[in-house]
mmCIF file of C-alpha atoms in Angstrom:
data_model
loop_
_atom_site.group_PDB
_atom_site.id
_atom_site.type_symbol
_atom_site.label_atom_id
_atom_site.label_comp_id
_atom_site.label_asym_id
_atom_site.label_seq_id
_atom_site.Cartn_x
_atom_site.Cartn_y
_atom_site.Cartn_z
ATOM 1 C CA GLU A 1 132.080 72.763 97.004
ATOM 2 C CA VAL A 2 130.846 69.225 96.444
ATOM 3 C CA GLN A 3 132.873 66.479 98.083
ATOM 4 C CA LEU A 4 132.392 62.732 98.255
ATOM 5 C CA VAL A 5 134.850 60.909 100.494
ATOM 6 C CA GLU A 6 134.891 57.119 100.574
ATOM 7 C CA SER A 7 136.274 55.069 103.437
ATOM 8 C CA GLY A 8 136.216 51.517 104.749
ATOM 9 C CA GLY A 9 138.332 49.769 102.167
ATOM 10 C CA GLY A 10 141.152 47.405 103.023
ATOM 11 C CA LEU A 11 142.409 43.851 102.872
ATOM 12 C CA ILE A 12 139.815 41.177 103.634
ATOM 13 C CA GLN A 13 139.824 37.406 103.334
ATOM 14 C CA PRO A 14 137.518 35.628 100.892
ATOM 15 C CA GLY A 15 134.113 35.066 102.451
ATOM 16 C CA GLY A 16 134.493 38.077 104.699
ATOM 17 C CA SER A 17 132.429 41.242 104.996
ATOM 18 C CA LEU A 18 133.230 44.919 104.655
ATOM 19 C CA ARG A 19 131.192 48.102 104.891
ATOM 20 C CA LEU A 20 132.128 51.041 102.706
ATOM 21 C CA SER A 21 131.025 54.568 103.524
ATOM 22 C CA CYS A 22 130.827 57.714 101.426
ATOM 23 C CA ALA A 23 130.552 60.984 103.324
ATOM 24 C CA ALA A 24 129.001 63.772 101.286
ATOM 25 C CA SER A 25 129.315 67.523 101.642
ATOM 26 C CA GLY A 26 127.981 70.292 99.434
ATOM 27 C CA LEU A 27 125.034 68.074 98.430
ATOM 28 C CA THR A 28 122.581 65.704 100.088
ATOM 29 C CA VAL A 29 122.722 61.954 99.616
ATOM 30 C CA ASN A 30 118.922 61.789 99.357
ATOM 31 C CA GLY A 31 118.596 64.725 96.956
ATOM 32 C CA ASN A 32 119.205 62.575 93.895
ATOM 33 C CA SER A 33 120.273 59.032 93.097
ATOM 34 C CA MET A 34 123.629 57.735 94.253
ATOM 35 C CA ASN A 35 125.730 54.910 92.859
ATOM 36 C CA TRP A 36 128.663 52.677 93.602
ATOM 37 C CA VAL A 37 130.993 52.015 90.673
ATOM 38 C CA ARG A 38 134.071 49.817 90.893
ATOM 39 C CA GLN A 39 137.231 49.287 88.891
ATOM 40 C CA ALA A 40 139.384 46.182 89.212
ATOM 41 C CA PRO A 41 143.139 46.774 88.871
ATOM 42 C CA GLY A 42 143.977 47.549 85.252
ATOM 43 C CA LYS A 43 140.387 46.994 84.144
ATOM 44 C CA GLY A 44 137.411 49.069 83.089
ATOM 45 C CA LEU A 45 134.557 50.572 85.055
ATOM 46 C CA GLU A 46 131.782 48.358 86.420
ATOM 47 C CA TRP A 47 128.545 49.793 87.762
ATOM 48 C CA VAL A 48 127.640 48.111 91.043
ATOM 49 C CA SER A 49 124.502 49.599 92.582
ATOM 50 C CA ILE A 50 122.160 52.582 92.775
ATOM 51 C CA ILE A 51 119.805 54.007 95.374
ATOM 52 C CA TYR A 52 117.220 56.497 94.182
ATOM 53 C CA SER A 53 115.985 59.459 96.161
ATOM 54 C CA GLY A 54 112.737 57.551 96.762
ATOM 55 C CA GLY A 55 114.677 54.606 98.188
ATOM 56 C CA SER A 56 114.509 52.108 95.318
ATOM 57 C CA THR A 57 117.671 50.081 94.877
ATOM 58 C CA TYR A 58 119.204 48.081 92.032
ATOM 59 C CA TYR A 59 122.307 45.925 91.746
ATOM 60 C CA ALA A 60 124.628 44.414 89.177
ATOM 61 C CA ASP A 61 124.052 40.688 88.753
ATOM 62 C CA SER A 62 127.595 40.043 89.980
ATOM 63 C CA VAL A 63 126.810 41.414 93.456
ATOM 64 C CA LYS A 64 123.084 40.810 93.815
ATOM 65 C CA GLY A 65 122.279 39.032 97.072
ATOM 66 C CA ARG A 66 125.717 39.816 98.541
ATOM 67 C CA PHE A 67 125.905 43.642 98.533
ATOM 68 C CA THR A 68 123.440 46.108 100.034
ATOM 69 C CA ILE A 69 123.357 49.830 99.323
ATOM 70 C CA SER A 70 121.892 52.178 101.909
ATOM 71 C CA ARG A 71 122.112 55.758 103.090
ATOM 72 C CA ASP A 72 121.981 57.616 106.379
ATOM 73 C CA ASN A 73 120.301 60.937 105.665
ATOM 74 C CA SER A 74 121.069 62.279 109.154
ATOM 75 C CA LYS A 75 124.796 61.771 108.560
ATOM 76 C CA ASN A 76 124.614 62.538 104.836
ATOM 77 C CA THR A 77 126.443 59.293 104.149
ATOM 78 C CA LEU A 78 126.080 56.490 101.609
ATOM 79 C CA HIS A 79 127.015 52.914 102.512
ATOM 80 C CA LEU A 80 127.761 49.671 100.736
ATOM 81 C CA GLN A 81 127.585 46.537 102.853
ATOM 82 C CA MET A 82 129.585 43.813 101.133
ATOM 83 C CA ASN A 83 129.196 40.205 102.288
ATOM 84 C CA SER A 84 130.577 36.883 101.033
ATOM 85 C CA LEU A 85 133.443 38.701 99.350
ATOM 86 C CA ARG A 86 135.309 37.022 96.513
ATOM 87 C CA ALA A 87 138.677 37.622 94.897
ATOM 88 C CA GLU A 88 136.885 39.092 91.884
ATOM 89 C CA ASP A 89 135.446 41.847 94.107
ATOM 90 C CA THR A 90 138.946 43.310 94.416
ATOM 91 C CA ALA A 91 138.680 46.831 93.029
ATOM 92 C CA VAL A 92 138.689 50.523 93.724
ATOM 93 C CA TYR A 93 135.139 51.429 94.759
ATOM 94 C CA TYR A 94 133.842 54.882 93.852
ATOM 95 C CA CYS A 95 130.673 56.493 95.116
ATOM 96 C CA THR A 96 128.975 58.816 92.686
ATOM 97 C CA ARG A 97 126.013 61.167 92.808
ATOM 98 C CA ASP A 98 123.739 61.790 89.876
ATOM 99 C CA GLY A 99 122.897 65.355 88.926
ATOM 100 C CA ASP A 100 119.707 66.562 87.277
ATOM 101 C CA GLY A 101 119.714 64.356 84.201
ATOM 102 C CA VAL A 102 123.467 63.830 84.549
ATOM 103 C CA PRO A 103 124.484 60.331 85.626
ATOM 104 C CA CYS A 104 127.480 60.101 87.941
ATOM 105 C CA GLU A 105 128.038 63.842 87.865
ATOM 106 C CA TYR A 106 130.091 63.794 91.057
ATOM 107 C CA TRP A 107 132.699 61.203 92.051
ATOM 108 C CA GLY A 108 134.651 60.429 95.164
ATOM 109 C CA GLN A 109 138.357 59.599 95.075
ATOM 110 C CA GLY A 110 137.723 55.888 95.586
ATOM 111 C CA THR A 111 138.630 53.320 98.223
ATOM 112 C CA LEU A 112 140.554 50.121 97.480
ATOM 113 C CA VAL A 113 139.120 46.771 98.513
ATOM 114 C CA THR A 114 141.455 43.793 98.256
ATOM 115 C CA VAL A 115 140.016 40.315 98.763
ATOM 116 C CA SER A 116 142.831 37.856 99.320
ATOM 117 C CA SER A 117 143.972 35.189 101.720
ATOM 118 C CA ASP B 1 121.037 43.308 80.506
ATOM 119 C CA ILE B 2 122.026 45.940 77.964
ATOM 120 C CA GLN B 3 125.533 45.368 76.584
ATOM 121 C CA MET B 4 127.661 48.336 75.553
ATOM 122 C CA THR B 5 130.426 47.832 72.994
ATOM 123 C CA GLN B 6 133.020 50.510 72.298
ATOM 124 C CA SER B 7 135.417 50.780 69.389
ATOM 125 C CA PRO B 8 138.275 51.080 69.004
ATOM 126 C CA SER B 9 139.751 49.722 72.247
ATOM 127 C CA THR B 10 142.930 51.694 71.626
ATOM 128 C CA LEU B 11 143.518 54.636 69.355
ATOM 129 C CA SER B 12 146.838 56.316 68.530
ATOM 130 C CA ALA B 13 146.530 59.955 67.554
ATOM 131 C CA SER B 14 148.478 63.203 67.384
ATOM 132 C CA VAL B 15 147.771 66.602 68.867
ATOM 133 C CA GLY B 16 145.371 68.409 66.566
ATOM 134 C CA ASP B 17 143.782 65.239 65.187
ATOM 135 C CA ARG B 18 140.051 64.726 65.012
ATOM 136 C CA VAL B 19 139.183 61.662 67.072
ATOM 137 C CA THR B 20 136.023 59.592 66.983
ATOM 138 C CA ILE B 21 135.028 56.842 69.414
ATOM 139 C CA SER B 22 131.969 54.679 68.854
ATOM 140 C CA CYS B 23 129.633 53.027 71.325
ATOM 141 C CA ARG B 24 126.944 50.527 70.403
ATOM 142 C CA ALA B 25 124.115 49.360 72.651
ATOM 143 C CA SER B 26 122.637 45.866 72.373
ATOM 144 C CA GLN B 27 119.139 47.379 72.365
ATOM 145 C CA SER B 28 117.693 50.855 71.990
ATOM 146 C CA ILE B 29 118.515 53.186 74.845
ATOM 147 C CA ASN B 30 116.948 56.306 73.306
ATOM 148 C CA ILE B 31 119.461 59.054 74.208
ATOM 149 C CA GLU B 32 120.241 57.781 77.709
ATOM 150 C CA LEU B 33 123.990 57.670 77.200
ATOM 151 C CA ALA B 34 126.888 59.374 78.929
ATOM 152 C CA TRP B 35 130.595 59.636 78.127
ATOM 153 C CA TYR B 36 133.332 59.785 80.748
ATOM 154 C CA GLN B 37 137.034 60.562 80.648
ATOM 155 C CA GLN B 38 139.450 58.875 83.032
ATOM 156 C CA LYS B 39 143.136 59.576 83.564
ATOM 157 C CA PRO B 40 145.465 57.129 85.363
ATOM 158 C CA GLY B 41 144.945 57.071 89.113
ATOM 159 C CA LYS B 42 142.015 59.482 88.959
ATOM 160 C CA ALA B 43 138.264 59.162 89.200
ATOM 161 C CA PRO B 44 136.362 59.452 85.921
ATOM 162 C CA LYS B 45 134.603 62.658 85.030
ATOM 163 C CA VAL B 46 131.483 63.057 82.939
ATOM 164 C CA LEU B 47 131.878 64.831 79.610
ATOM 165 C CA ILE B 48 128.587 64.271 77.822
ATOM 166 C CA TYR B 49 125.132 63.189 79.010
ATOM 167 C CA LYS B 50 121.834 62.567 77.213
ATOM 168 C CA ALA B 51 124.019 61.526 74.250
ATOM 169 C CA SER B 52 124.884 65.078 73.197
ATOM 170 C CA ALA B 53 124.605 67.474 76.143
ATOM 171 C CA LEU B 54 127.944 68.962 77.157
ATOM 172 C CA GLU B 55 128.590 68.914 80.904
ATOM 173 C CA SER B 56 129.350 72.286 82.427
ATOM 174 C CA GLY B 57 133.028 73.195 82.236
ATOM 175 C CA VAL B 58 133.886 70.640 79.528
ATOM 176 C CA PRO B 59 135.669 72.142 76.499
ATOM 177 C CA SER B 60 133.583 72.564 73.371
ATOM 178 C CA ARG B 61 135.989 70.405 71.332
ATOM 179 C CA PHE B 62 134.138 67.452 72.882
ATOM 180 C CA SER B 63 130.830 66.520 71.308
ATOM 181 C CA GLY B 64 128.468 63.574 71.350
ATOM 182 C CA SER B 65 125.896 62.320 68.904
ATOM 183 C CA GLY B 66 123.581 59.425 68.267
ATOM 184 C CA SER B 67 120.397 57.817 69.498
ATOM 185 C CA GLY B 68 118.890 54.375 69.741
ATOM 186 C CA THR B 69 121.818 51.974 69.550
ATOM 187 C CA GLU B 70 124.646 53.915 67.867
ATOM 188 C CA PHE B 71 126.583 56.720 69.546
ATOM 189 C CA THR B 72 129.744 58.685 68.882
ATOM 190 C CA LEU B 73 132.113 60.797 70.948
ATOM 191 C CA THR B 74 134.151 63.251 68.882
ATOM 192 C CA ILE B 75 137.130 65.343 69.905
ATOM 193 C CA SER B 76 137.468 67.953 67.190
ATOM 194 C CA SER B 77 141.134 68.817 67.784
ATOM 195 C CA LEU B 78 142.994 66.570 70.199
ATOM 196 C CA GLN B 79 144.872 68.402 72.942
ATOM 197 C CA PRO B 80 147.676 67.066 75.189
ATOM 198 C CA ASP B 81 145.266 66.953 78.131
ATOM 199 C CA ASP B 82 142.920 64.634 76.208
ATOM 200 C CA PHE B 83 145.146 61.565 76.252
ATOM 201 C CA ALA B 84 143.092 59.332 78.520
ATOM 202 C CA THR B 85 140.612 56.455 78.536
ATOM 203 C CA TYR B 86 137.019 57.129 77.559
ATOM 204 C CA TYR B 87 133.958 55.145 78.620
ATOM 205 C CA CYS B 88 130.349 55.201 77.523
ATOM 206 C CA GLN B 89 127.553 54.246 79.928
ATOM 207 C CA GLN B 90 123.879 53.690 79.344
ATOM 208 C CA HIS B 91 121.453 55.014 81.955
ATOM 209 C CA TYR B 92 118.311 53.738 80.275
ATOM 210 C CA GLY B 93 117.920 50.604 82.368
ATOM 211 C CA HIS B 94 119.462 48.578 85.155
ATOM 212 C CA PRO B 95 122.204 47.540 85.410
ATOM 213 C CA ARG B 96 123.675 50.812 84.165
ATOM 214 C CA THR B 97 126.351 49.169 82.041
ATOM 215 C CA PHE B 98 129.604 50.730 80.876
ATOM 216 C CA GLY B 99 131.451 50.064 77.679
ATOM 217 C CA GLN B 100 134.858 48.431 78.000
ATOM 218 C CA GLY B 101 136.734 51.661 77.413
ATOM 219 C CA SER B 102 138.722 53.288 74.609
ATOM 220 C CA LYS B 103 142.270 54.425 75.330
ATOM 221 C CA VAL B 104 143.547 57.406 73.368
ATOM 222 C CA GLU B 105 147.339 57.227 73.141
ATOM 223 C CA ILE B 106 149.980 59.564 71.772
ATOM 224 C CA LYS B 107 151.064 58.610 68.255
#
């Protein structure tokens, strides 16, 4: 059974940093591309970042230069390092794993990040 | 960046109705489009990919069509479990933008 379990969310002050993790089981984090997608309270989905199996990474303009996606193949875990956090980064963050031709085929349950003083 | 525009934003329908949701891309994305369903408090799930391919386990009442810039998600006969919010997403280029969502409500 495929499982993606996010962790690391919480309350953080503006300007602070947070590192999200996504532990995978039933699949490998380097077997296909993996994404972070976020959803602000009461709002729609926003794609945040992707890391391809070959290691290439891409980011939404809203987080470029502040967020870094990475993976630890030995621990089968995806990470999102978030720096210089802003109030508008408040959201539930989902990790997703692409399938063969299927974007975001698998989703975690999400972890809530709240940026507030 | 490629902009994705969905319509309508909200749709009121009854069980058994045929429902159509549209998604327009700001430039051609070939068939690199997926549709997702999201229920309150839950993660989204993919319904359709490559514009018209049905994801495994998704009921056949869901179908997708289109290419280039115009796409459609159709539910042939709305069921109680289908009341949810639907999103399109292009996976042609980066960033992989989502539409703003279309909420299907009970009439």
